[in-house]
Coordinates of C-alpha atoms and ligand atoms in Angstrom, one line a residue:
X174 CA 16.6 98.9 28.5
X175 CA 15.8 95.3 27.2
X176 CA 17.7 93.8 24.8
X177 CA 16.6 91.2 21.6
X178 CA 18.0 88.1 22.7
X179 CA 18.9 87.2 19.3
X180 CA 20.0 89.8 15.5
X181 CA 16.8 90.5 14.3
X182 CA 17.6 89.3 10.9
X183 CA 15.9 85.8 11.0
X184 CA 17.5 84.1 8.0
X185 CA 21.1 84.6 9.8
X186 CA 19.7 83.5 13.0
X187 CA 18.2 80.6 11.5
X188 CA 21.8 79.4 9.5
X189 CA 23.7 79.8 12.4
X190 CA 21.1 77.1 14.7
X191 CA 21.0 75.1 11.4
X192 CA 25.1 75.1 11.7
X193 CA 24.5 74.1 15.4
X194 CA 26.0 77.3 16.7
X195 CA 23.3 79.4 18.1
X196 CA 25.7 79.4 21.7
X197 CA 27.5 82.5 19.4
X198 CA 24.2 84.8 21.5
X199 CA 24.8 83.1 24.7
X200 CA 25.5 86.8 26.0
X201 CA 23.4 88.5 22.9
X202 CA 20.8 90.5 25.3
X203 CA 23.3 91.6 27.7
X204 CA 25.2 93.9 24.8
X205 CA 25.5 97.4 23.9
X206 CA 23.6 98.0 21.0
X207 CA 27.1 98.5 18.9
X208 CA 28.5 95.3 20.6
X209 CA 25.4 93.5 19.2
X210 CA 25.7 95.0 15.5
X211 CA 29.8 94.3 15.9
X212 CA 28.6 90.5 16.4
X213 CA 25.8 90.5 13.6
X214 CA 28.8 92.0 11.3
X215 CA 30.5 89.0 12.0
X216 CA 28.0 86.3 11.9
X217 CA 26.4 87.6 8.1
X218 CA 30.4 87.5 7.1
X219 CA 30.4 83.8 7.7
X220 CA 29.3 81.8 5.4
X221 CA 27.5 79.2 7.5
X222 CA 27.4 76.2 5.0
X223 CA 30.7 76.5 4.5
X224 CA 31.4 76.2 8.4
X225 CA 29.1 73.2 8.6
X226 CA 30.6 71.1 6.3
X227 CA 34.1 72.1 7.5
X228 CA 33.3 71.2 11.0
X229 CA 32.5 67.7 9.5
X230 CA 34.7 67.1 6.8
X231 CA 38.0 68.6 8.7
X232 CA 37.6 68.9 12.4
X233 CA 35.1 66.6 13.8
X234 CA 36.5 63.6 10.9
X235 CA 40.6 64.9 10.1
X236 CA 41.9 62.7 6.9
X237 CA 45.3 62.0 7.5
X238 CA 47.7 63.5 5.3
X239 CA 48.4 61.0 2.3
X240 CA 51.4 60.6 0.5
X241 CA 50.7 59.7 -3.1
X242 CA 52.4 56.4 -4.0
X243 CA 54.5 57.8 -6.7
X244 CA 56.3 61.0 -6.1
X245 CA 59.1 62.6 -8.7
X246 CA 60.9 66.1 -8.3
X247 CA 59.4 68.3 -10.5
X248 CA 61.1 69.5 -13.5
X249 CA 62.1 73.4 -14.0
X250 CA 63.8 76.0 -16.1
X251 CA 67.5 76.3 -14.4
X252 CA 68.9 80.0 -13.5
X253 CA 71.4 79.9 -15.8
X254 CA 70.5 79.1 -19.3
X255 CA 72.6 75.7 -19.7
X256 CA 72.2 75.7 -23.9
X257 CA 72.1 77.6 -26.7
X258 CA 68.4 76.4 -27.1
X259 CA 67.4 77.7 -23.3
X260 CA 69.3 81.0 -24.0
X261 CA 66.9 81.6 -27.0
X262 CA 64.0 81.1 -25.0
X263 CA 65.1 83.5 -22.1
X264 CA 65.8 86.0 -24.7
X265 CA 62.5 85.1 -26.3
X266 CA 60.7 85.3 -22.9
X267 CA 62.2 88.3 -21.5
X268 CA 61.0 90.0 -24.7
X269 CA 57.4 89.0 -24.1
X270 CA 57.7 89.8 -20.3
X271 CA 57.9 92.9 -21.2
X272 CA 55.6 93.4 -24.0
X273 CA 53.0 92.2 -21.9
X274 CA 54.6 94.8 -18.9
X275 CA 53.6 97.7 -21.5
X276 CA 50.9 96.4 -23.0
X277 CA 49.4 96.7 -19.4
X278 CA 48.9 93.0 -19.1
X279 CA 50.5 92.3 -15.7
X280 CA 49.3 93.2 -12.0
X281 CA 51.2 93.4 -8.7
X282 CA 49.8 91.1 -6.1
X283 CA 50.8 90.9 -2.5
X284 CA 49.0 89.0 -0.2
X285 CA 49.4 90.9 3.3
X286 CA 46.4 89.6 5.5
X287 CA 48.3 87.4 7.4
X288 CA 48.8 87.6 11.9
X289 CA 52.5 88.0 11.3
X290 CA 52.5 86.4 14.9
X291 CA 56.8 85.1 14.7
X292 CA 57.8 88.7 13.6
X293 CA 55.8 90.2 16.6
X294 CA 55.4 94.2 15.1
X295 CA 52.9 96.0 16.1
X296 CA 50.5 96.8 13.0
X297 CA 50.4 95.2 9.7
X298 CA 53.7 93.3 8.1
X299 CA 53.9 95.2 5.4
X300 CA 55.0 98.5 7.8
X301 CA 57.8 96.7 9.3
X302 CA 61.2 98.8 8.5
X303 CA 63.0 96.2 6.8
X304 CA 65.7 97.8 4.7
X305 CA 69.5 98.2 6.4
X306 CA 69.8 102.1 6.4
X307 CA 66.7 103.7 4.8
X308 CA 64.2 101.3 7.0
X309 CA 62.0 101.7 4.3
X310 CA 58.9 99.3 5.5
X311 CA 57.9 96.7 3.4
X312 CA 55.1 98.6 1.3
X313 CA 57.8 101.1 0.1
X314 CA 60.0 98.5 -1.1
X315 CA 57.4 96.9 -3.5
X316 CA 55.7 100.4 -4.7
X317 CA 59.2 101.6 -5.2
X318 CA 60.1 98.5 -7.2
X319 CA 57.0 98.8 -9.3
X320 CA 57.6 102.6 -10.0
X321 CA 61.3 101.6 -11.1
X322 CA 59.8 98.5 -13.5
X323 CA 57.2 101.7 -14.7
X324 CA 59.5 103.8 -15.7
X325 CA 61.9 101.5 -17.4
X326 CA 59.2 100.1 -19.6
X327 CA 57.1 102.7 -19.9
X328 CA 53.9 101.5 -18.8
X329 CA 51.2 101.1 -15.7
X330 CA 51.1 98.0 -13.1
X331 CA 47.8 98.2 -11.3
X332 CA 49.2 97.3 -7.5
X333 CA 46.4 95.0 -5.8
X334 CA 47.1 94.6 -2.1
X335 CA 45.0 91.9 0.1
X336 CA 45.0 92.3 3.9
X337 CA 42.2 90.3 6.5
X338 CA 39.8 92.6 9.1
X339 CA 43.0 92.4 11.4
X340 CA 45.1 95.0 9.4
X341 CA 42.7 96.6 6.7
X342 CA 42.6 99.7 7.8
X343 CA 45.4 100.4 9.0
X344 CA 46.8 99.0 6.1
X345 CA 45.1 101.8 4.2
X346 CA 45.9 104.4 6.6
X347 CA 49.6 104.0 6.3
X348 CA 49.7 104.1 2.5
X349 CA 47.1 107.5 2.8
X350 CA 49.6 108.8 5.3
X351 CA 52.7 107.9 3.0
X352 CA 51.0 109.7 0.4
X353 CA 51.2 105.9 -1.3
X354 CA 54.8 106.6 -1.6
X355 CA 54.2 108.8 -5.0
X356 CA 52.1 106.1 -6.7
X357 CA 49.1 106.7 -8.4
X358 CA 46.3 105.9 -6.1
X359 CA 44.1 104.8 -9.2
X360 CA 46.3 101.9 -9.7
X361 CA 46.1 100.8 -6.2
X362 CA 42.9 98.6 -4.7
X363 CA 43.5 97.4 -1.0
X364 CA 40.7 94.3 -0.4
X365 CA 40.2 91.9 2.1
X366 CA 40.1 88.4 2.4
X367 CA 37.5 86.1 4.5
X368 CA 37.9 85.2 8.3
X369 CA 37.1 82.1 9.4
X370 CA 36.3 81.2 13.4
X371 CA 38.6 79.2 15.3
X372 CA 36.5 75.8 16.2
X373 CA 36.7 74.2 18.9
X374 CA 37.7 70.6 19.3
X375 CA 33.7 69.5 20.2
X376 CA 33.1 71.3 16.9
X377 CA 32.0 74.7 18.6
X378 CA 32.4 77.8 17.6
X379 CA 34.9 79.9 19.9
X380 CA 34.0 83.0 21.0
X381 CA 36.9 85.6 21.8
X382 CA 34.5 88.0 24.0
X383 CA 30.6 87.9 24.2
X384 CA 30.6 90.1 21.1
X385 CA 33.0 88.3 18.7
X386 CA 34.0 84.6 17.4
X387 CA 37.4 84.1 17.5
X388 CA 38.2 84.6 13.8
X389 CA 41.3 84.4 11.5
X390 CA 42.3 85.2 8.5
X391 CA 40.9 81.8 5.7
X392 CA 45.0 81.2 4.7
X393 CA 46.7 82.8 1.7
X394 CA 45.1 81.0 -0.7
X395 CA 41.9 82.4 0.7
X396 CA 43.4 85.4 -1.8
X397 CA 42.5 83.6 -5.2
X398 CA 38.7 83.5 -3.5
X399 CA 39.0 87.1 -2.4
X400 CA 40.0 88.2 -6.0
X401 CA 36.9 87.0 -7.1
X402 CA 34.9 88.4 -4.2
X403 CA 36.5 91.6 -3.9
X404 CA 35.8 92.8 -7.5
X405 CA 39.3 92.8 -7.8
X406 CA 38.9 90.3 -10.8
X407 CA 36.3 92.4 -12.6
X408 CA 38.6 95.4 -12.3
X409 CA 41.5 93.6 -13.7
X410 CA 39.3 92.3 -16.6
X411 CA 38.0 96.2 -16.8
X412 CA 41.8 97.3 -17.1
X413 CA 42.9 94.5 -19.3
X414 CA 45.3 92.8 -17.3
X415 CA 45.6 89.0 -17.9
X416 CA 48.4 87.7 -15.9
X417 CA 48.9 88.5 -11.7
X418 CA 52.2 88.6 -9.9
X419 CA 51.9 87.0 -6.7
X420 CA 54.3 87.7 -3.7
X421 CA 54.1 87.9 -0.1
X422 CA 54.2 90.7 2.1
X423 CA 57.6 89.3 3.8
X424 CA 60.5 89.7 1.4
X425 CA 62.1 93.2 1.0
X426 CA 64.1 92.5 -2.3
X427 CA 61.3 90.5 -4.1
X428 CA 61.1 90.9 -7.9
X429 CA 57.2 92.3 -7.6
X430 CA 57.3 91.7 -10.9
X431 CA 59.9 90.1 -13.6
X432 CA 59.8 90.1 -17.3
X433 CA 61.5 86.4 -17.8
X434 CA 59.6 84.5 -15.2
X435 CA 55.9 86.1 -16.8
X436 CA 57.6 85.6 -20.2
X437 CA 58.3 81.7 -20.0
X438 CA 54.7 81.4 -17.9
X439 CA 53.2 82.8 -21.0
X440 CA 55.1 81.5 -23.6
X441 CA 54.2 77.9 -22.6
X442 CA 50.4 79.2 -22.1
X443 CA 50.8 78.3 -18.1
X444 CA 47.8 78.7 -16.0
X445 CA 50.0 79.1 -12.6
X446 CA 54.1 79.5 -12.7
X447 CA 56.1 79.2 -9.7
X448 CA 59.8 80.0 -8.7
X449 CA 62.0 77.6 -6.7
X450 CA 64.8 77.9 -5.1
X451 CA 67.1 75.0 -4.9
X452 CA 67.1 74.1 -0.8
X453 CA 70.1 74.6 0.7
X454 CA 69.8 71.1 2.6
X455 CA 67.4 68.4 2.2
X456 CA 65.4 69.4 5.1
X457 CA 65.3 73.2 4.8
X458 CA 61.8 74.4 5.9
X459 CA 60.4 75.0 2.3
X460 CA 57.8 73.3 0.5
X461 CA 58.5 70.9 -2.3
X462 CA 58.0 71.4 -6.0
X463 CA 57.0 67.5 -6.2
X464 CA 55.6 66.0 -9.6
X465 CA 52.1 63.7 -8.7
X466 CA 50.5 62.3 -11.9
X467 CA 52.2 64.2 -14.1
X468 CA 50.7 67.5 -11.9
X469 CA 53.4 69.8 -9.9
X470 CA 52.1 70.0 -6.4
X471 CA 53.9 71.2 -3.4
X472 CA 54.5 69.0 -0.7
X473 CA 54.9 70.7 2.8
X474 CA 58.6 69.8 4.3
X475 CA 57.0 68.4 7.6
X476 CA 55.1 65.8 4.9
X477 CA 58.0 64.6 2.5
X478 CA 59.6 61.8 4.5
X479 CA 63.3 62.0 5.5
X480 CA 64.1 59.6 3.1
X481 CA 62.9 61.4 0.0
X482 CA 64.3 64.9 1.3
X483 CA 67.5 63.8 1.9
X484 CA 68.0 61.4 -1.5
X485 CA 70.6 62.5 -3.6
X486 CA 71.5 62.3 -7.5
X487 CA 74.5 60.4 -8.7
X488 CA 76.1 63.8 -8.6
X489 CA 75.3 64.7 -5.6
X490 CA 72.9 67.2 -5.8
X491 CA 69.7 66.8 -3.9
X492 CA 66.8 64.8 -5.9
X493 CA 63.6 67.2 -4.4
X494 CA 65.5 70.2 -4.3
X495 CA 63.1 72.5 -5.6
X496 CA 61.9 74.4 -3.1
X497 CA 58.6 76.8 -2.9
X498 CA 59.2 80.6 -1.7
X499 CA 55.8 81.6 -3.0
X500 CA 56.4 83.5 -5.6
X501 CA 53.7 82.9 -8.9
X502 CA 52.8 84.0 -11.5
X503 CA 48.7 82.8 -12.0
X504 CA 46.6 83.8 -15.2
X505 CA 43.4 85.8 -14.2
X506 CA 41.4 83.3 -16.2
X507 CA 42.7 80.5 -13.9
X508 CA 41.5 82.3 -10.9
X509 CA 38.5 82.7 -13.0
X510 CA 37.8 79.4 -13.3
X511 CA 39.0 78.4 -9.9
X512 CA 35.9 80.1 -8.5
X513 CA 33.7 79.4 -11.4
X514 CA 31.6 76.7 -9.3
X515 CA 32.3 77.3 -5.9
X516 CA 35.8 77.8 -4.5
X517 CA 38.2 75.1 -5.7
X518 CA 41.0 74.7 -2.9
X519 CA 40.6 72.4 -0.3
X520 CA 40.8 73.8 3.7
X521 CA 43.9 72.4 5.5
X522 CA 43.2 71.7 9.7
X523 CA 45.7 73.4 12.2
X524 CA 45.5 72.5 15.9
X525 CA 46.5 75.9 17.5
X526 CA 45.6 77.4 20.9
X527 CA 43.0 79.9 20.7
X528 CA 41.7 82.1 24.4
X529 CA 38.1 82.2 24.1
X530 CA 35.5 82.6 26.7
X531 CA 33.4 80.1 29.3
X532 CA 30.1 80.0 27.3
X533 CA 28.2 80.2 30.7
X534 CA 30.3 82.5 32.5
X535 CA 32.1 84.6 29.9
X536 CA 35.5 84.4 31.6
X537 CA 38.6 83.8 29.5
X538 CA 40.2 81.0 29.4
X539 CA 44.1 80.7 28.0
X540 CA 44.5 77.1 27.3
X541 CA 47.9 75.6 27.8
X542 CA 48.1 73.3 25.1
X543 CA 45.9 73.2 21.4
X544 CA 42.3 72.9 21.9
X545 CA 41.1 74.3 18.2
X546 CA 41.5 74.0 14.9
X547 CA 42.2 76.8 12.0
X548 CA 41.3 76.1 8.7
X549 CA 43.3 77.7 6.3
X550 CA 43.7 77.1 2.4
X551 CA 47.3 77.4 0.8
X552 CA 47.6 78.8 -2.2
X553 CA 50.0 76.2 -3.6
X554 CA 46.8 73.7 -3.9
X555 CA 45.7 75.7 -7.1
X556 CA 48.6 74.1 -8.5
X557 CA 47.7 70.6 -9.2
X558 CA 44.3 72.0 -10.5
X559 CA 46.2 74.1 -13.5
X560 CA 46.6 72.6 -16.8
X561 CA 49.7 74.2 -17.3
X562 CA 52.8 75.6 -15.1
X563 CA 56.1 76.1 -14.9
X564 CA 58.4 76.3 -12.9
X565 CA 61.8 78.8 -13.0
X566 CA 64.4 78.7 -10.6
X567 CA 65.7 82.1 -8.7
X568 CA 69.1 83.1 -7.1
X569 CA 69.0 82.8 -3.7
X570 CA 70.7 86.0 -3.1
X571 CA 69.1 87.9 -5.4
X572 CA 65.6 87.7 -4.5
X573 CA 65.2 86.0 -0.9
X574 CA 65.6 87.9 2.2
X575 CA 62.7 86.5 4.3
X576 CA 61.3 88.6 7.3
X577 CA 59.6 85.7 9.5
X578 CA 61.1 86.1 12.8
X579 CA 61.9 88.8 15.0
X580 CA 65.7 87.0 15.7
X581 CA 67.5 84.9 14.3
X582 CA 67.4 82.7 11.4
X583 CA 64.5 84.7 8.7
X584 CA 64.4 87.9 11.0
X585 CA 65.4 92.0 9.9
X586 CA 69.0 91.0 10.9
X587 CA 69.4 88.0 8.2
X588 CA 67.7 90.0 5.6
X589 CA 69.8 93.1 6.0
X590 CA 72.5 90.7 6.0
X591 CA 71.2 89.2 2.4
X592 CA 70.7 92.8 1.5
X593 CA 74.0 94.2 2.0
X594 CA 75.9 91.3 0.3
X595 CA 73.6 91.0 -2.3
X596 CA 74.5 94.9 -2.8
X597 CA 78.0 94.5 -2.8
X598 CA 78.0 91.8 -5.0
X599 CA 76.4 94.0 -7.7
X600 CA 79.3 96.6 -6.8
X601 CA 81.9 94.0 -6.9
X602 CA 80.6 93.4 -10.5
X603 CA 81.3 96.5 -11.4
X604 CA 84.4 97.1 -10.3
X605 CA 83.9 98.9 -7.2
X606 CA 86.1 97.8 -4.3
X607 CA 84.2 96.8 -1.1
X608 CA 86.3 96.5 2.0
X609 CA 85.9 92.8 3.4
X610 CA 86.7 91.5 7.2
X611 CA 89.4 89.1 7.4
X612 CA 86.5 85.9 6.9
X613 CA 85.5 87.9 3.5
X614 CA 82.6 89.1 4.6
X615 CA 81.8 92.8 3.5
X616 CA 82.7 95.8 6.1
X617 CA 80.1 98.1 4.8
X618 CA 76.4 98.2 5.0
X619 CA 74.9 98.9 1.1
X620 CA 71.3 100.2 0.6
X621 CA 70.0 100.3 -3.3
X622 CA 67.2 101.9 -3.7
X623 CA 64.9 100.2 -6.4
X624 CA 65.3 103.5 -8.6
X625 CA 69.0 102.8 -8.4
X626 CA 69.5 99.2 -9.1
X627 CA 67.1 96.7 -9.8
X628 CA 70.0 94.7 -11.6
X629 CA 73.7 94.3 -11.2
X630 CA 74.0 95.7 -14.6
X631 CA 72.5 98.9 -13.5
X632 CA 75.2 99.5 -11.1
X633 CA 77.3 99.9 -14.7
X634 CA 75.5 102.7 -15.7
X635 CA 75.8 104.4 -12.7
X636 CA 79.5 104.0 -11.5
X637 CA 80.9 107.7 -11.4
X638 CA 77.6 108.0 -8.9
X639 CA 79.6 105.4 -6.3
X640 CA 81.7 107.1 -3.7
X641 CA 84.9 105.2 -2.8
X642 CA 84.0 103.0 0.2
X643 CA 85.8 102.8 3.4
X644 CA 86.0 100.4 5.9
X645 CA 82.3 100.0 8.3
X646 CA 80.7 102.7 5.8
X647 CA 76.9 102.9 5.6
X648 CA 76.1 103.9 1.9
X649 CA 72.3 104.4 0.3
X650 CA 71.8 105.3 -3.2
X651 CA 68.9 105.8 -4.9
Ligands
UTP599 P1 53.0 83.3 6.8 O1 52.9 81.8 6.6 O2 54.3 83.8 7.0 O3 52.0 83.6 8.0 O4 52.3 84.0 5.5 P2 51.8 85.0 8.7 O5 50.4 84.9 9.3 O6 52.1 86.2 7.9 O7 52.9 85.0 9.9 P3 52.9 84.1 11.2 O8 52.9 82.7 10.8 O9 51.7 84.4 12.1 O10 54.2 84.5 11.9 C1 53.0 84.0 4.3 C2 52.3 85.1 3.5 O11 50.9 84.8 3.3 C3 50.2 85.9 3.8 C4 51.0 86.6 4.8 O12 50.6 88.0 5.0 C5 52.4 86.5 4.1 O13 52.5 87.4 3.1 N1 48.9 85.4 4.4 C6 49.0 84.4 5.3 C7 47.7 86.0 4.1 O14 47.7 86.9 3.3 N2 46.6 85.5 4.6 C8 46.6 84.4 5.5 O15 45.5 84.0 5.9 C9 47.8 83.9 5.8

C-alpha cells in the first residue's frame, strides 16, 4: 500500500516547513499507519513558533551568560527566631499556615517529569524505594505526609502531580496499583508538561527513529506553563486554593507542605517564597539566593565566580550562603499572571549528546561528544519577575535528603543516612537512648512513618510506643 508522504493535516505541515523542519517526514511514506499518527502526535504537540524563535534566539545565536554588575546575598528569615520580634512573627505565621491549611487554601505540588538519568531506576523517580527499612517509594512518602498534615488540621490538600510523556502513565499506573496509597483520588490530578526536541547544532531538528523527534521534557519550570495548560489552574481556582507548595520528586523527608514557611509567604503578601539552606561550603553545588536590583534571583553555582562563593563575613560565615533546594511556595495568581501574555520564563541552552538518526539513511548515530542543545526553563527565573518573596531558611537535617545519584554523594545510601540520624535525633530529644559507634554515629537504622512523627515533638507524645533499642537494631514506627 502507498503511503501519504506528508500528515494530511496541512496547517501542521505547513508550520513545520515554515520552521524549516520539514526533514521531520524524510521517512514519512515508508511508515506504518500507527508510526505515522505516533509522529503527527508529536509534531501538533510542538509548538512551532516557539521552536523557530528558539532555534534563533538560543541555539543558532547563544547570549553568554551575564553576571549583573552588582550582586548582594539575599536577605532571609533565619531558622531560629533570633528576637522576641521574629518569634512573634513565627507564632503569627504558623497560625496563618494553618488557617489557610483548613480553610483549603494550600495545594501539594510535585514536579516529577524529569529523565532522572544520574539515579538510573527503571520507571519514573517518584517509585524509587527510598526509605531505610519500609522502602516506601517516593510517591508514598509525600501522600503519606499530606494525609498526616490532613488529619492534624483537619482539612483537604488537593495533591497535583506533574510528570513529561516519558513517565505519565506509568506514573498513573503505579498510584492506581497502590490504590493511591489510601488518598482520595478526587484530590489527586496527574498532568503533563511540554516536550521540546533536542536541536541540532545546524539548528535541525533531531530525529530519535523515522517516527519520532528526539524530545525532552521543557525543564521544571516548564511546570508553572503546564499549570496553566493542564487546567490544573482552573481546578485550583474551582476548589479555592490560592497558594501551591512546590517540591521535587527527589527528597524523601520534604515538608510537602509547612504551615510557617506558607504563613510568612502570606503574611508579607509574597508572590513566590523560597527556602534556603545555608551551603555547607562556598562551592557546594546549589544555586544562589543572590539579590539583583533589589529582586532575589538565583544564580547557578557553575555562574557565581570563585571569588564571590568563597567570600566570607567578618565572622566568618559565608557572604552568598543561601543556597536553593527548590522548595517554593508560589501564589496561583502569580502563575496566573506568569502566563497571562504568553509564557514568561526565559529557555536556558544545554549542549548534551543526543543519538538520533542519519536523515538519508536512518541509521543511528551515538555521538561521542555534545552535538545538540536542550532548552529547558528553570523554575527559579519566576523569581525575579515576582513583586514579592521571601525567603526562609530550613535545617539541613530536617528536610534534605536528596536522591540524585545512584552512589555516592545525593544517592539512597546518603539519604537513608540523613534519615536515620535525623530519626534519632528526634528520639534523642525525647529521651530515648540510641546506641552510638565509637565515632558517635548511631548503631541503629530508624524509620518514622509520617503518621508517626512529622516533628520531634511528636516523638513526646508517643514515647511508651518506643521499644528500648539495642545495638545494629532496625526500628519502623508508624
Ligand atoms: P533534576 O535537575 O534532578 O533533573 O530535576 P532530573 O531530570 O530529574 O534528573 P537527571 O538530571 O536526569 O538525573 C529536579 C526536579 O525537577 C523535576 C524532576 O523530576 C525533579 O523533581 N523536573 C526536571 C521536571 O519535572 N521536569 C523537567 O523537565 C526537569
Amino acid at each position: 500500500m502507498m503511503h501519504d508522504s506528508v500528515p494530511q493535516h496541512p496547517v501542521l505541515v505547513d508550520q513545520v516547513a515554515a520552521a524549516g523542519q520539514s526533514h521531520i517526514f524524510n521517512f514519512y511514506a515508508s511508515l506504518s499507519c500507527t508510526h505515522q499518527q505516533h509522529l503527527d502526535a508529536q509534531v501538533a504537540a510542538v509548538d512551532w513558533e516557539l521552536i523557530t524563535k528558539l532555534i534563533r534566539d538560543v541555539v543558532l545565536k547563544p547570549e553568554p551568560f551575564n553576571l549583573p554588575d552588582k550582586i548582594e546575598p539575599a536577605p532571609y528569615f533565619p531558622h531560629t527566631p533570633s528576637d522576641a520580634a521574629t518569634h512573634d512573627l513565627y507564632s503569627r505565621a504558623r497560625r496563618r499556615g494553618i488557617t489557610l491549611l483548613r480553610e483549603g487554601k494550600i495545594a501539594a505540588f510535585v514536579v516529577a517529569g524529569g529523565q532522572g538519568t544520574r539515579l538510573g531506576w527503571p520507571g519514573p523517580k517518584g517509585t524509587f524505594p527510598a526509605t531505610p527499612i519500609g522502602k516506601k517509594p517516593l510517591f508514598q512518602c509525600f501522600v503519606e505526609y499530606i494525609r498526616a498534615m490532613e488529619a492534624r488540621h483537619h482539612t483537604t490538600i488537593p495533591f497535583y502531580i506533574m510528570t513529561s510523556a516519558i513517565n505519565h502513565a506509568a506514573t498513573v499506573d503505579f498510584f492506581k496499583q497502590n490504590h493511591y496509597f489510601s488518598m482520595s483520588e478526587s484530590q489527586l490530578m496527574f498532568f503533563s508538561q511540554d516536550m521540546l526536541p533536542a536541536i541540532g547544532f545546524d539548528g535541525k531538528v533531531l530525529l530519535e527513529s523515522p517516527s519520532s523527534m528526539a524530545l525532552s521534557p521543557n525543564g521544571h519550570g516548564g511546570s508553572l506553563l503546564a499549570l496553566q495548560k493542564s487546567g490544573a489552574l482552573s481546578d485550583m481556582r474551582r476548589r479555592g486554593v490560592t497558594q501551591i507548595s512546590y517540591f521535587q520528586v527527589d527528597n524523601p523527608i520534604v515538608r510537602c507542605v509547612d504551615p510557617l514557611f506558607i504563613g510568612l509567604h502570606d503574611l508579607h503578601a509574597a508572590d513566590m517564597s523560597s527556602k534556603m539552606l545555608p551551603k555547607a561550603f562556598g562551592k557546594e553545588k546549589l544555586g544562589n539566593f543572590c539579590l539583583v536590583d533589589g529582586k532575589v534571583r538565583v544564580i547557578e553555582y557553575s555562574d557565581l565566580p570563585e571569588e564571590l562563593a568563597e567570600a566570607r563575613e567578618p565572622g566568618g560565615l559565608l557572604k552568598f550562603r543561601a543556597g536553593s533546594i527548590a522548595l517554593h511556595v508560589i501564589s496561583r495568581s502569580f502563575v496566573e499572571q506568569l502566563n497571562a501574555h504568553g509564557f514568561a520564563l526565559p529557555y536556558h541552552r544545554a549542549e548534551k549528546k543526543v543519538p538520533h538518526i542519519d536523515l538519508d539513511t536512518g541509521a543511528l548515530a551515538n555521538p561521542p561528544k555534545a552535538n545538540a542543545v536542550k532548552m529547558e526553563t528553570f523554575v527559579f527565573d519566576a523569581l525575579p519577575l515576582a513583586q514579592n518573596s521571601i525567603i526562609y531558611e530550613t535545617d539541613r537535617l530536617d528536610e534534605f535528603a536528596p536522591i540524585k545519584n545512584a552512589e555516592g554523594v545525593d544517592s539512597p545510601a546518603s539519604a537513608a543516612d540523613i534519615i536515620t540520624r535525623r530519626n534519632c535525633q528526634w528520639l534523642d530529644e525525647a529521651g530515648i537512648a540510641i546506641p552510638r559507634r565509637a565515632d558517635g554515629t548511631p548503631d541503629a537504622m530508624i524509620e518514622l512513618g509520617a503518621s508517626f512523627a512529622i516533628y520531634p515533638e511528636d516523638v513526646f507524645d508517643k514515647y511508651s510506643r518506643v521499644p528500648t533499642i539495642t545495638p545494629g537494631a532496625k526500628l519502623h514506627l508508624e
